[in-house]
PDB file of C-alpha atoms in Angstrom:
ATOM      1  CA  UNK A   1    -113.847  82.454 -36.328  1.00 35.00           C
ATOM      2  CA  UNK A   2    -111.178  80.338 -34.761  1.00 41.00           C
ATOM      3  CA  UNK A   3    -111.808  77.175 -32.875  1.00 59.00           C
ATOM      4  CA  UNK A   4    -109.020  77.975 -30.456  1.00 63.00           C
ATOM      5  CA  UNK A   5    -109.231  79.910 -27.204  1.00 69.00           C
ATOM      6  CA  UNK A   6    -106.907  80.807 -24.453  1.00 70.00           C
ATOM      7  CA  UNK A   7    -107.636  79.264 -21.215  1.00 71.00           C
ATOM      8  CA  UNK A   8    -104.663  80.608 -19.349  1.00 76.00           C
ATOM      9  CA  UNK A   9    -106.852  83.640 -17.866  1.00 90.00           C
ATOM     10  CA  UNK A  10    -109.629  81.444 -16.709  1.00 95.00           C
ATOM     11  CA  UNK A  11    -110.473  81.257 -12.984  1.00 96.00           C
ATOM     12  CA  UNK A  12    -111.893  77.967 -11.722  1.00 97.00           C
ATOM     13  CA  UNK A  13    -113.598  77.600  -8.344  1.00 97.00           C
ATOM     14  CA  UNK A  14    -115.444  74.771  -6.664  1.00 97.00           C
ATOM     15  CA  UNK A  15    -117.954  74.683  -3.993  1.00 98.00           C
ATOM     16  CA  UNK A  16    -119.940  72.264  -1.952  1.00 98.00           C
ATOM     17  CA  UNK A  17    -123.292  73.689  -1.040  1.00 98.00           C
ATOM     18  CA  UNK A  18    -125.939  72.237   1.239  1.00 98.00           C
ATOM     19  CA  UNK A  19    -128.920  70.860  -0.516  1.00 98.00           C
ATOM     20  CA  UNK A  20    -132.561  70.738   1.125  1.00 97.00           C
ATOM     21  CA  UNK A  21    -131.702  67.526   2.634  1.00 96.00           C
ATOM     22  CA  UNK A  22    -129.409  67.099   5.743  1.00 95.00           C
ATOM     23  CA  UNK A  23    -126.225  65.307   4.877  1.00 95.00           C
ATOM     24  CA  UNK A  24    -126.411  65.776   1.115  1.00 97.00           C
ATOM     25  CA  UNK A  25    -124.125  68.326  -0.330  1.00 98.00           C
ATOM     26  CA  UNK A  26    -124.072  69.459  -4.022  1.00 98.00           C
ATOM     27  CA  UNK A  27    -120.825  70.096  -6.016  1.00 98.00           C
ATOM     28  CA  UNK A  28    -120.996  73.592  -7.917  1.00 98.00           C
ATOM     29  CA  UNK A  29    -118.091  74.454 -10.379  1.00 98.00           C
ATOM     30  CA  UNK A  30    -117.497  77.976 -11.419  1.00 98.00           C
ATOM     31  CA  UNK A  31    -115.466  79.370 -14.518  1.00 98.00           C
ATOM     32  CA  UNK A  32    -114.852  83.027 -15.344  1.00 97.00           C
ATOM     33  CA  UNK A  33    -112.304  85.244 -16.846  1.00 94.00           C
ATOM     34  CA  UNK A  34    -109.600  86.335 -14.325  1.00 92.00           C
ATOM     35  CA  UNK A  35    -110.336  89.935 -15.165  1.00 89.00           C
ATOM     36  CA  UNK A  36    -113.984  89.741 -14.433  1.00 93.00           C
ATOM     37  CA  UNK A  37    -115.184  92.143 -11.798  1.00 90.00           C
ATOM     38  CA  UNK A  38    -118.617  92.951 -12.600  1.00 94.00           C
ATOM     39  CA  UNK A  39    -121.353  90.450 -12.134  1.00 97.00           C
ATOM     40  CA  UNK A  40    -124.710  90.774 -13.699  1.00 97.00           C
ATOM     41  CA  UNK A  41    -127.589  88.550 -14.614  1.00 97.00           C
ATOM     42  CA  UNK A  42    -126.963  88.981 -18.378  1.00 97.00           C
ATOM     43  CA  UNK A  43    -123.688  87.222 -18.167  1.00 97.00           C
ATOM     44  CA  UNK A  44    -124.310  84.734 -15.469  1.00 98.00           C
ATOM     45  CA  UNK A  45    -125.279  81.119 -16.582  1.00 98.00           C
ATOM     46  CA  UNK A  46    -126.102  78.220 -14.294  1.00 98.00           C
ATOM     47  CA  UNK A  47    -126.148  74.762 -16.089  1.00 98.00           C
ATOM     48  CA  UNK A  48    -127.149  71.151 -15.119  1.00 98.00           C
ATOM     49  CA  UNK A  49    -126.621  67.819 -16.830  1.00 98.00           C
ATOM     50  CA  UNK A  50    -128.779  65.143 -18.072  1.00 98.00           C
ATOM     51  CA  UNK A  51    -129.830  61.734 -17.041  1.00 97.00           C
ATOM     52  CA  UNK A  52    -126.562  59.856 -17.253  1.00 97.00           C
ATOM     53  CA  UNK A  53    -123.399  61.940 -17.099  1.00 97.00           C
ATOM     54  CA  UNK A  54    -122.471  64.680 -14.763  1.00 98.00           C
ATOM     55  CA  UNK A  55    -122.078  68.339 -15.611  1.00 98.00           C
ATOM     56  CA  UNK A  56    -118.362  68.150 -15.715  1.00 97.00           C
ATOM     57  CA  UNK A  57    -118.511  65.249 -18.084  1.00 98.00           C
ATOM     58  CA  UNK A  58    -120.771  67.007 -20.492  1.00 98.00           C
ATOM     59  CA  UNK A  59    -119.562  70.725 -20.095  1.00 98.00           C
ATOM     60  CA  UNK A  60    -116.083  70.631 -18.891  1.00 98.00           C
ATOM     61  CA  UNK A  61    -113.855  68.102 -20.576  1.00 98.00           C
ATOM     62  CA  UNK A  62    -111.173  70.128 -22.561  1.00 97.00           C
ATOM     63  CA  UNK A  63    -111.712  68.495 -25.927  1.00 97.00           C
ATOM     64  CA  UNK A  64    -109.449  70.110 -28.434  1.00 95.00           C
ATOM     65  CA  UNK A  65    -107.928  72.110 -25.798  1.00 95.00           C
ATOM     66  CA  UNK A  66    -110.974  73.638 -24.280  1.00 96.00           C
ATOM     67  CA  UNK A  67    -114.346  72.940 -22.919  1.00 97.00           C
ATOM     68  CA  UNK A  68    -117.857  74.298 -23.202  1.00 98.00           C
ATOM     69  CA  UNK A  69    -117.349  76.056 -20.005  1.00 98.00           C
ATOM     70  CA  UNK A  70    -113.877  77.370 -20.961  1.00 97.00           C
ATOM     71  CA  UNK A  71    -115.484  78.831 -24.168  1.00 97.00           C
ATOM     72  CA  UNK A  72    -118.300  80.511 -22.178  1.00 97.00           C
ATOM     73  CA  UNK A  73    -115.837  81.981 -19.653  1.00 97.00           C
ATOM     74  CA  UNK A  74    -113.742  83.235 -22.595  1.00 95.00           C
ATOM     75  CA  UNK A  75    -116.663  84.898 -24.051  1.00 95.00           C
ATOM     76  CA  UNK A  76    -117.203  86.889 -20.864  1.00 95.00           C
ATOM     77  CA  UNK A  77    -119.668  84.681 -19.008  1.00 97.00           C
ATOM     78  CA  UNK A  78    -119.595  83.703 -15.354  1.00 98.00           C
ATOM     79  CA  UNK A  79    -120.618  80.156 -15.790  1.00 98.00           C
ATOM     80  CA  UNK A  80    -121.688  77.804 -12.952  1.00 98.00           C
ATOM     81  CA  UNK A  81    -122.494  74.028 -13.236  1.00 98.00           C
ATOM     82  CA  UNK A  82    -124.298  71.846 -10.584  1.00 98.00           C
ATOM     83  CA  UNK A  83    -124.281  68.124 -10.193  1.00 98.00           C
ATOM     84  CA  UNK A  84    -127.623  66.749  -8.804  1.00 98.00           C
ATOM     85  CA  UNK A  85    -127.243  64.536  -5.811  1.00 98.00           C
ATOM     86  CA  UNK A  86    -126.054  61.001  -6.983  1.00 97.00           C
ATOM     87  CA  UNK A  87    -124.193  62.435  -9.854  1.00 97.00           C
ATOM     88  CA  UNK A  88    -120.450  63.664 -10.290  1.00 96.00           C
ATOM     89  CA  UNK A  89    -119.029  64.918  -7.246  1.00 96.00           C
ATOM     90  CA  UNK A  90    -122.125  65.632  -5.307  1.00 97.00           C
ATOM     91  CA  UNK A  91    -123.151  63.390  -2.376  1.00 97.00           C
ATOM     92  CA  UNK A  92    -124.526  60.050  -3.343  1.00 95.00           C
ATOM     93  CA  UNK A  93    -127.445  58.461  -1.217  1.00 95.00           C
ATOM     94  CA  UNK A  94    -126.231  55.590   0.806  1.00 94.00           C
ATOM     95  CA  UNK A  95    -128.329  53.252  -0.962  1.00 94.00           C
ATOM     96  CA  UNK A  96    -125.996  53.811  -3.980  1.00 95.00           C
ATOM     97  CA  UNK A  97    -123.352  51.689  -2.110  1.00 93.00           C
ATOM     98  CA  UNK A  98    -125.876  48.807  -2.092  1.00 93.00           C
ATOM     99  CA  UNK A  99    -126.931  46.163  -4.615  1.00 94.00           C
ATOM    100  CA  UNK A 100    -129.233  48.376  -6.923  1.00 96.00           C
ATOM    101  CA  UNK A 101    -131.975  45.672  -7.012  1.00 96.00           C
ATOM    102  CA  UNK A 102    -132.543  46.290  -3.316  1.00 96.00           C
ATOM    103  CA  UNK A 103    -134.199  49.638  -3.848  1.00 97.00           C
ATOM    104  CA  UNK A 104    -136.512  51.572  -6.227  1.00 97.00           C
ATOM    105  CA  UNK A 105    -135.291  54.090  -8.747  1.00 98.00           C
ATOM    106  CA  UNK A 106    -133.482  56.864  -7.191  1.00 97.00           C
ATOM    107  CA  UNK A 107    -133.324  60.656  -7.876  1.00 97.00           C
ATOM    108  CA  UNK A 108    -136.470  61.539  -9.953  1.00 97.00           C
ATOM    109  CA  UNK A 109    -136.969  64.893 -11.628  1.00 98.00           C
ATOM    110  CA  UNK A 110    -138.694  66.178  -8.402  1.00 98.00           C
ATOM    111  CA  UNK A 111    -135.217  65.970  -6.661  1.00 98.00           C
ATOM    112  CA  UNK A 112    -133.417  67.293  -9.715  1.00 98.00           C
ATOM    113  CA  UNK A 113    -135.527  70.473  -9.495  1.00 98.00           C
ATOM    114  CA  UNK A 114    -134.971  70.881  -5.935  1.00 98.00           C
ATOM    115  CA  UNK A 115    -131.113  70.547  -6.281  1.00 98.00           C
ATOM    116  CA  UNK A 116    -131.078  72.820  -9.182  1.00 98.00           C
ATOM    117  CA  UNK A 117    -133.048  75.466  -7.077  1.00 98.00           C
ATOM    118  CA  UNK A 118    -130.403  75.187  -4.209  1.00 98.00           C
ATOM    119  CA  UNK A 119    -127.620  75.753  -6.811  1.00 98.00           C
ATOM    120  CA  UNK A 120    -129.398  78.863  -8.413  1.00 98.00           C
ATOM    121  CA  UNK A 121    -130.189  80.251  -4.784  1.00 98.00           C
ATOM    122  CA  UNK A 122    -126.514  79.848  -4.003  1.00 98.00           C
ATOM    123  CA  UNK A 123    -125.395  81.812  -7.131  1.00 98.00           C
ATOM    124  CA  UNK A 124    -127.939  84.462  -6.583  1.00 98.00           C
ATOM    125  CA  UNK A 125    -126.621  84.973  -3.016  1.00 98.00           C
ATOM    126  CA  UNK A 126    -122.776  84.555  -4.137  1.00 98.00           C
ATOM    127  CA  UNK A 127    -123.024  87.100  -6.749  1.00 98.00           C
ATOM    128  CA  UNK A 128    -125.705  89.445  -5.198  1.00 98.00           C
ATOM    129  CA  UNK A 129    -127.998  88.984  -8.101  1.00 98.00           C
ATOM    130  CA  UNK A 130    -131.699  88.623  -8.777  1.00 98.00           C
ATOM    131  CA  UNK A 131    -131.623  86.594 -11.806  1.00 98.00           C
ATOM    132  CA  UNK A 132    -129.488  84.232 -13.868  1.00 98.00           C
ATOM    133  CA  UNK A 133    -129.480  82.603 -17.283  1.00 98.00           C
ATOM    134  CA  UNK A 134    -130.074  78.842 -17.441  1.00 98.00           C
ATOM    135  CA  UNK A 135    -128.715  76.103 -19.728  1.00 98.00           C
ATOM    136  CA  UNK A 136    -129.273  72.384 -19.729  1.00 98.00           C
ATOM    137  CA  UNK A 137    -129.658  69.302 -22.137  1.00 98.00           C
ATOM    138  CA  UNK A 138    -131.923  66.359 -22.151  1.00 98.00           C
ATOM    139  CA  UNK A 139    -133.258  65.513 -18.714  1.00 98.00           C
ATOM    140  CA  UNK A 140    -131.779  68.766 -17.590  1.00 98.00           C
ATOM    141  CA  UNK A 141    -133.967  70.429 -19.924  1.00 98.00           C
ATOM    142  CA  UNK A 142    -136.915  68.886 -17.999  1.00 98.00           C
ATOM    143  CA  UNK A 143    -135.262  70.086 -14.736  1.00 98.00           C
ATOM    144  CA  UNK A 144    -134.599  73.671 -15.937  1.00 98.00           C
ATOM    145  CA  UNK A 145    -137.890  73.921 -17.931  1.00 98.00           C
ATOM    146  CA  UNK A 146    -139.914  73.054 -14.782  1.00 98.00           C
ATOM    147  CA  UNK A 147    -137.822  75.325 -12.605  1.00 98.00           C
ATOM    148  CA  UNK A 148    -138.104  78.165 -14.981  1.00 98.00           C
ATOM    149  CA  UNK A 149    -141.828  77.691 -15.236  1.00 98.00           C
ATOM    150  CA  UNK A 150    -142.156  77.854 -11.415  1.00 98.00           C
ATOM    151  CA  UNK A 151    -139.702  80.657 -10.890  1.00 98.00           C
ATOM    152  CA  UNK A 152    -139.804  83.264 -13.642  1.00 96.00           C
ATOM    153  CA  UNK A 153    -138.566  85.866 -11.179  1.00 97.00           C
ATOM    154  CA  UNK A 154    -135.141  84.191 -10.964  1.00 98.00           C
ATOM    155  CA  UNK A 155    -134.491  83.349 -14.534  1.00 98.00           C
ATOM    156  CA  UNK A 156    -133.665  85.918 -17.335  1.00 98.00           C
ATOM    157  CA  UNK A 157    -133.286  83.476 -20.208  1.00 98.00           C
ATOM    158  CA  UNK A 158    -133.542  79.628 -20.781  1.00 98.00           C
ATOM    159  CA  UNK A 159    -131.571  77.725 -23.481  1.00 98.00           C
ATOM    160  CA  UNK A 160    -132.226  73.985 -23.663  1.00 98.00           C
ATOM    161  CA  UNK A 161    -130.598  71.388 -25.970  1.00 98.00           C
ATOM    162  CA  UNK A 162    -132.756  68.344 -26.810  1.00 98.00           C
ATOM    163  CA  UNK A 163    -135.280  68.746 -23.958  1.00 98.00           C
ATOM    164  CA  UNK A 164    -137.500  65.731 -23.196  1.00 97.00           C
ATOM    165  CA  UNK A 165    -141.156  65.702 -24.447  1.00 97.00           C
ATOM    166  CA  UNK A 166    -144.172  63.446 -24.906  1.00 97.00           C
ATOM    167  CA  UNK A 167    -143.426  60.331 -27.038  1.00 96.00           C
ATOM    168  CA  UNK A 168    -145.706  57.537 -28.486  1.00 93.00           C
ATOM    169  CA  UNK A 169    -142.471  55.733 -29.444  1.00 93.00           C
ATOM    170  CA  UNK A 170    -140.085  54.030 -26.997  1.00 93.00           C
ATOM    171  CA  UNK A 171    -137.412  56.306 -25.894  1.00 93.00           C
ATOM    172  CA  UNK A 172    -133.791  54.824 -26.296  1.00 93.00           C
ATOM    173  CA  UNK A 173    -132.837  55.787 -22.612  1.00 93.00           C
ATOM    174  CA  UNK A 174    -135.449  53.271 -21.434  1.00 95.00           C
ATOM    175  CA  UNK A 175    -134.243  49.743 -22.273  1.00 92.00           C
ATOM    176  CA  UNK A 176    -137.395  48.309 -20.611  1.00 93.00           C
ATOM    177  CA  UNK A 177    -137.500  45.761 -17.793  1.00 94.00           C
ATOM    178  CA  UNK A 178    -137.756  46.458 -13.979  1.00 96.00           C
ATOM    179  CA  UNK A 179    -135.847  49.344 -12.791  1.00 97.00           C
ATOM    180  CA  UNK A 180    -133.520  49.186  -9.776  1.00 98.00           C
ATOM    181  CA  UNK A 181    -132.309  52.181  -7.849  1.00 98.00           C
ATOM    182  CA  UNK A 182    -129.375  52.700 -10.241  1.00 97.00           C
ATOM    183  CA  UNK A 183    -127.898  51.310 -13.370  1.00 96.00           C
ATOM    184  CA  UNK A 184    -124.232  50.585 -14.345  1.00 95.00           C
ATOM    185  CA  UNK A 185    -123.264  52.362 -17.633  1.00 96.00           C
ATOM    186  CA  UNK A 186    -120.342  50.778 -19.477  1.00 95.00           C
ATOM    187  CA  UNK A 187    -118.835  54.110 -20.577  1.00 95.00           C
ATOM    188  CA  UNK A 188    -116.156  52.685 -22.885  1.00 92.00           C
ATOM    189  CA  UNK A 189    -118.737  50.705 -24.733  1.00 93.00           C
ATOM    190  CA  UNK A 190    -120.993  53.503 -25.405  1.00 95.00           C
ATOM    191  CA  UNK A 191    -119.270  54.729 -28.548  1.00 95.00           C
ATOM    192  CA  UNK A 192    -120.882  52.203 -30.745  1.00 93.00           C
ATOM    193  CA  UNK A 193    -124.323  53.529 -29.854  1.00 92.00           C
ATOM    194  CA  UNK A 194    -123.340  57.014 -30.089  1.00 95.00           C
ATOM    195  CA  UNK A 195    -121.902  56.634 -33.546  1.00 95.00           C
ATOM    196  CA  UNK A 196    -124.828  54.427 -34.603  1.00 93.00           C
ATOM    197  CA  UNK A 197    -127.246  57.305 -34.260  1.00 93.00           C
ATOM    198  CA  UNK A 198    -125.343  58.998 -37.260  1.00 95.00           C
ATOM    199  CA  UNK A 199    -125.412  58.013 -40.827  1.00 96.00           C
ATOM    200  CA  UNK A 200    -122.829  55.503 -41.721  1.00 95.00           C
ATOM    201  CA  UNK A 201    -120.894  57.861 -43.900  1.00 95.00           C
ATOM    202  CA  UNK A 202    -120.489  60.325 -41.025  1.00 95.00           C
ATOM    203  CA  UNK A 203    -119.390  57.739 -38.307  1.00 96.00           C
ATOM    204  CA  UNK A 204    -115.589  58.107 -38.842  1.00 95.00           C
ATOM    205  CA  UNK A 205    -115.474  61.806 -38.640  1.00 96.00           C
ATOM    206  CA  UNK A 206    -118.359  63.118 -36.232  1.00 97.00           C
ATOM    207  CA  UNK A 207    -116.026  62.613 -33.148  1.00 98.00           C
ATOM    208  CA  UNK A 208    -112.602  63.972 -33.649  1.00 97.00           C
ATOM    209  CA  UNK A 209    -109.783  61.424 -33.116  1.00 97.00           C
ATOM    210  CA  UNK A 210    -109.079  60.997 -29.462  1.00 97.00           C
ATOM    211  CA  UNK A 211    -111.939  62.986 -28.012  1.00 98.00           C
ATOM    212  CA  UNK A 212    -114.083  59.971 -27.026  1.00 98.00           C
ATOM    213  CA  UNK A 213    -111.277  58.298 -25.183  1.00 97.00           C
ATOM    214  CA  UNK A 214    -110.479  61.551 -23.224  1.00 98.00           C
ATOM    215  CA  UNK A 215    -114.120  62.293 -22.415  1.00 98.00           C
ATOM    216  CA  UNK A 216    -114.671  58.479 -21.330  1.00 97.00           C
ATOM    217  CA  UNK A 217    -111.629  58.664 -19.040  1.00 96.00           C
ATOM    218  CA  UNK A 218    -112.789  61.928 -17.533  1.00 96.00           C
ATOM    219  CA  UNK A 219    -116.292  60.600 -17.153  1.00 96.00           C
ATOM    220  CA  UNK A 220    -115.202  57.466 -15.254  1.00 95.00           C
ATOM    221  CA  UNK A 221    -112.998  59.550 -12.936  1.00 93.00           C
ATOM    222  CA  UNK A 222    -116.233  61.221 -11.678  1.00 90.00           C
ATOM    223  CA  UNK A 223    -117.153  58.065 -10.009  1.00 90.00           C
ATOM    224  CA  UNK A 224    -113.914  56.551  -8.265  1.00 86.00           C
ATOM    225  CA  UNK A 225    -116.253  53.864  -6.813  1.00 85.00           C
ATOM    226  CA  UNK A 226    -116.126  52.124 -10.154  1.00 80.00           C
ATOM    227  CA  UNK A 227    -112.462  51.762 -10.163  1.00 77.00           C
ATOM    228  CA  UNK A 228    -112.430  49.063  -7.562  1.00 82.00           C
ATOM    229  CA  UNK A 229    -116.162  47.785  -7.676  1.00 86.00           C
ATOM    230  CA  UNK A 230    -117.003  47.936 -11.265  1.00 86.00           C
ATOM    231  CA  UNK A 231    -114.132  48.924 -13.440  1.00 89.00           C
ATOM    232  CA  UNK A 232    -115.172  50.835 -16.598  1.00 92.00           C
ATOM    233  CA  UNK A 233    -118.794  51.312 -15.480  1.00 94.00           C
ATOM    234  CA  UNK A 234    -120.455  54.518 -14.135  1.00 95.00           C
ATOM    235  CA  UNK A 235    -123.462  54.716 -11.669  1.00 95.00           C
ATOM    236  CA  UNK A 236    -126.409  56.519 -13.126  1.00 96.00           C
ATOM    237  CA  UNK A 237    -129.638  56.730 -11.120  1.00 97.00           C
ATOM    238  CA  UNK A 238    -132.849  55.336 -12.510  1.00 98.00           C
ATOM    239  CA  UNK A 239    -135.367  58.037 -11.290  1.00 98.00           C
ATOM    240  CA  UNK A 240    -135.264  59.939 -14.650  1.00 98.00           C
ATOM    241  CA  UNK A 241    -136.045  56.737 -16.523  1.00 98.00           C
ATOM    242  CA  UNK A 242    -138.980  55.958 -14.148  1.00 98.00           C
ATOM    243  CA  UNK A 243    -140.207  59.366 -14.991  1.00 98.00           C
ATOM    244  CA  UNK A 244    -140.193  58.653 -18.624  1.00 98.00           C
ATOM    245  CA  UNK A 245    -142.677  55.872 -17.911  1.00 98.00           C
ATOM    246  CA  UNK A 246    -144.666  57.910 -15.558  1.00 98.00           C
ATOM    247  CA  UNK A 247    -144.811  61.183 -17.604  1.00 98.00           C
ATOM    248  CA  UNK A 248    -143.378  61.178 -21.175  1.00 97.00           C
ATOM    249  CA  UNK A 249    -144.491  57.850 -22.470  1.00 97.00           C
ATOM    250  CA  UNK A 250    -147.767  58.105 -20.558  1.00 97.00           C
ATOM    251  CA  UNK A 251    -148.863  61.298 -22.280  1.00 97.00           C
ATOM    252  CA  UNK A 252    -148.623  63.378 -19.065  1.00 97.00           C
ATOM    253  CA  UNK A 253    -146.187  66.234 -19.221  1.00 97.00           C
ATOM    254  CA  UNK A 254    -144.078  66.877 -16.066  1.00 98.00           C
ATOM    255  CA  UNK A 255    -144.614  70.461 -16.472  1.00 98.00           C
ATOM    256  CA  UNK A 256    -146.427  72.890 -18.852  1.00 98.00           C
ATOM    257  CA  UNK A 257    -143.748  74.587 -21.363  1.00 98.00           C
ATOM    258  CA  UNK A 258    -146.551  77.261 -21.749  1.00 98.00           C
ATOM    259  CA  UNK A 259    -145.945  78.235 -18.239  1.00 98.00           C
ATOM    260  CA  UNK A 260    -142.344  79.524 -19.185  1.00 98.00           C
ATOM    261  CA  UNK A 261    -142.419  83.249 -19.292  1.00 98.00           C
ATOM    262  CA  UNK A 262    -138.777  84.158 -20.306  1.00 98.00           C
ATOM    263  CA  UNK A 263    -137.029  84.183 -23.797  1.00 98.00           C
ATOM    264  CA  UNK A 264    -136.133  80.395 -24.847  1.00 98.00           C
ATOM    265  CA  UNK A 265    -133.497  78.994 -27.148  1.00 98.00           C
ATOM    266  CA  UNK A 266    -134.120  75.420 -28.318  1.00 98.00           C
ATOM    267  CA  UNK A 267    -131.108  73.583 -29.950  1.00 98.00           C
ATOM    268  CA  UNK A 268    -131.579  70.218 -31.607  1.00 98.00           C
ATOM    269  CA  UNK A 269    -129.070  67.941 -33.491  1.00 98.00           C
ATOM    270  CA  UNK A 270    -130.144  66.689 -36.856  1.00 97.00           C
ATOM    271  CA  UNK A 271    -129.321  63.140 -36.062  1.00 98.00           C
ATOM    272  CA  UNK A 272    -130.609  63.004 -32.384  1.00 97.00           C
ATOM    273  CA  UNK A 273    -132.745  59.792 -31.992  1.00 95.00           C
ATOM    274  CA  UNK A 274    -133.091  60.187 -28.271  1.00 96.00           C
ATOM    275  CA  UNK A 275    -135.273  63.390 -28.923  1.00 97.00           C
ATOM    276  CA  UNK A 276    -136.335  63.139 -32.539  1.00 97.00           C
ATOM    277  CA  UNK A 277    -137.044  66.196 -34.411  1.00 97.00           C
ATOM    278  CA  UNK A 278    -140.923  65.953 -34.246  1.00 97.00           C
ATOM    279  CA  UNK A 279    -140.760  65.838 -30.429  1.00 97.00           C
ATOM    280  CA  UNK A 280    -138.482  68.967 -30.415  1.00 97.00           C
ATOM    281  CA  UNK A 281    -141.014  70.687 -32.624  1.00 98.00           C
ATOM    282  CA  UNK A 282    -143.821  69.706 -30.457  1.00 98.00           C
ATOM    283  CA  UNK A 283    -142.030  71.208 -27.469  1.00 98.00           C
ATOM    284  CA  UNK A 284    -141.207  74.355 -29.217  1.00 98.00           C
ATOM    285  CA  UNK A 285    -144.838  74.811 -30.199  1.00 98.00           C
ATOM    286  CA  UNK A 286    -145.895  74.588 -26.504  1.00 98.00           C
ATOM    287  CA  UNK A 287    -143.823  77.468 -25.556  1.00 98.00           C
ATOM    288  CA  UNK A 288    -146.677  79.922 -26.147  1.00 98.00           C
ATOM    289  CA  UNK A 289    -146.014  82.312 -23.266  1.00 98.00           C
ATOM    290  CA  UNK A 290    -142.278  82.704 -24.029  1.00 98.00           C
ATOM    291  CA  UNK A 291    -142.066  86.396 -25.214  1.00 96.00           C
ATOM    292  CA  UNK A 292    -139.096  85.335 -27.510  1.00 95.00           C
ATOM    293  CA  UNK A 293    -138.271  81.912 -28.709  1.00 97.00           C
ATOM    294  CA  UNK A 294    -135.513  80.621 -31.119  1.00 98.00           C
ATOM    295  CA  UNK A 295    -134.935  77.331 -32.728  1.00 98.00           C
ATOM    296  CA  UNK A 296    -131.356  76.327 -33.659  1.00 98.00           C
ATOM    297  CA  UNK A 297    -131.054  73.120 -35.606  1.00 98.00           C
ATOM    298  CA  UNK A 298    -127.495  71.843 -35.751  1.00 98.00           C
ATOM    299  CA  UNK A 299    -126.609  69.949 -38.868  1.00 97.00           C
ATOM    300  CA  UNK A 300    -124.514  66.612 -38.656  1.00 97.00           C
ATOM    301  CA  UNK A 301    -125.053  66.411 -34.825  1.00 98.00           C
ATOM    302  CA  UNK A 302    -126.556  63.770 -32.423  1.00 98.00           C
ATOM    303  CA  UNK A 303    -127.869  64.014 -28.950  1.00 98.00           C
ATOM    304  CA  UNK A 304    -124.278  64.594 -27.692  1.00 98.00           C
ATOM    305  CA  UNK A 305    -123.769  67.556 -29.986  1.00 98.00           C
ATOM    306  CA  UNK A 306    -121.768  69.532 -27.427  1.00 98.00           C
ATOM    307  CA  UNK A 307    -118.941  66.795 -27.683  1.00 98.00           C
ATOM    308  CA  UNK A 308    -118.751  66.381 -31.413  1.00 98.00           C
ATOM    309  CA  UNK A 309    -117.093  68.143 -34.271  1.00 97.00           C
ATOM    310  CA  UNK A 310    -119.797  70.757 -35.021  1.00 97.00           C
ATOM    311  CA  UNK A 311    -119.905  71.709 -31.151  1.00 98.00           C
ATOM    312  CA  UNK A 312    -119.014  75.283 -32.012  1.00 97.00           C
ATOM    313  CA  UNK A 313    -122.286  75.857 -33.911  1.00 97.00           C
ATOM    314  CA  UNK A 314    -124.115  75.158 -30.485  1.00 98.00           C
ATOM    315  CA  UNK A 315    -121.524  77.074 -28.439  1.00 98.00           C
ATOM    316  CA  UNK A 316    -121.794  80.207 -30.582  1.00 97.00           C
ATOM    317  CA  UNK A 317    -125.571  79.972 -30.735  1.00 98.00           C
ATOM    318  CA  UNK A 318    -125.902  79.765 -26.954  1.00 98.00           C
ATOM    319  CA  UNK A 319    -123.301  82.568 -26.297  1.00 98.00           C
ATOM    320  CA  UNK A 320    -125.316  84.811 -28.838  1.00 98.00           C
ATOM    321  CA  UNK A 321    -128.587  83.994 -27.438  1.00 98.00           C
ATOM    322  CA  UNK A 322    -127.456  84.991 -23.919  1.00 98.00           C
ATOM    323  CA  UNK A 323    -125.536  88.087 -25.252  1.00 94.00           C
ATOM    324  CA  UNK A 324    -128.603  89.523 -27.155  1.00 90.00           C
ATOM    325  CA  UNK A 325    -130.191  92.322 -25.393  1.00 77.00           C
ATOM    326  CA  UNK A 326    -133.667  91.648 -24.251  1.00 63.00           C
ATOM    327  CA  UNK A 327    -136.070  94.236 -22.792  1.00 61.00           C
ATOM    328  CA  UNK A 328    -139.490  93.130 -21.819  1.00 57.00           C
ATOM    329  CA  UNK A 329    -142.378  94.927 -23.544  1.00 56.00           C
TER     330      UNK A 329
END
């Protein structure tokens, strides 16, 4: 199968929708094939990002000529992404304009679930549907997992890449110390850590030439504030890290995966140190109420598998999972 697709026939639409908080709007992005005229749950996907980067950064930078969203649209999906408040093109709380040390960690998982709920309800109304498919990675896996557990009537299938789970070991995203409202992420300097999670022999090839620079520039463009205030740095809220301390490192699940009652696909990268394989396995084994569950282990991939040379393995697995017919018993 070729790794090249035609994006000429893909329609892009962007929306600003209200959240459940006055003055806070959410950015929703949609891609689909121009000839698409029939909208059904089976081919509708709503996605949300992780704890650091926006949905556009993770899912819609055209690396190698096309993005994850482009691929899904070319496969016949009507795909939507949402940025939780404080991320990407969604509203940022006023305190994000202040010194981060002046306020406690912002935008915890509770808020992420509420914003995702607003996005799903928008898509359901916009397309006249009863259910959608859902995808997310990392912290977004917690957001969508908790949402799906609480809203089985709105979700057809759930796919997650490297979802958070309980850990007795330190979690790399939490670097310790007192947490401010948000942190500043030096995007151009993240390459060393990213490559450092892979074995030394693979570091020169895991990210194709030019991809990191293209991704980093697109990611920084998501937060124009940084251009004049903190060049080269991205604001990322610390609420998800506070939740690591309050839940995942404290032995208290934020939600019960056993409450998820829809088919689940779990994807995991072989070299993921943020969610090691034993954590992913423990999560998978908790999915006791899912009527169908599938594990895909992606060889030679890190936590950022969707942006690496083997991304097509994940793309195809996700497409196939959502495409597979499922009839509840």
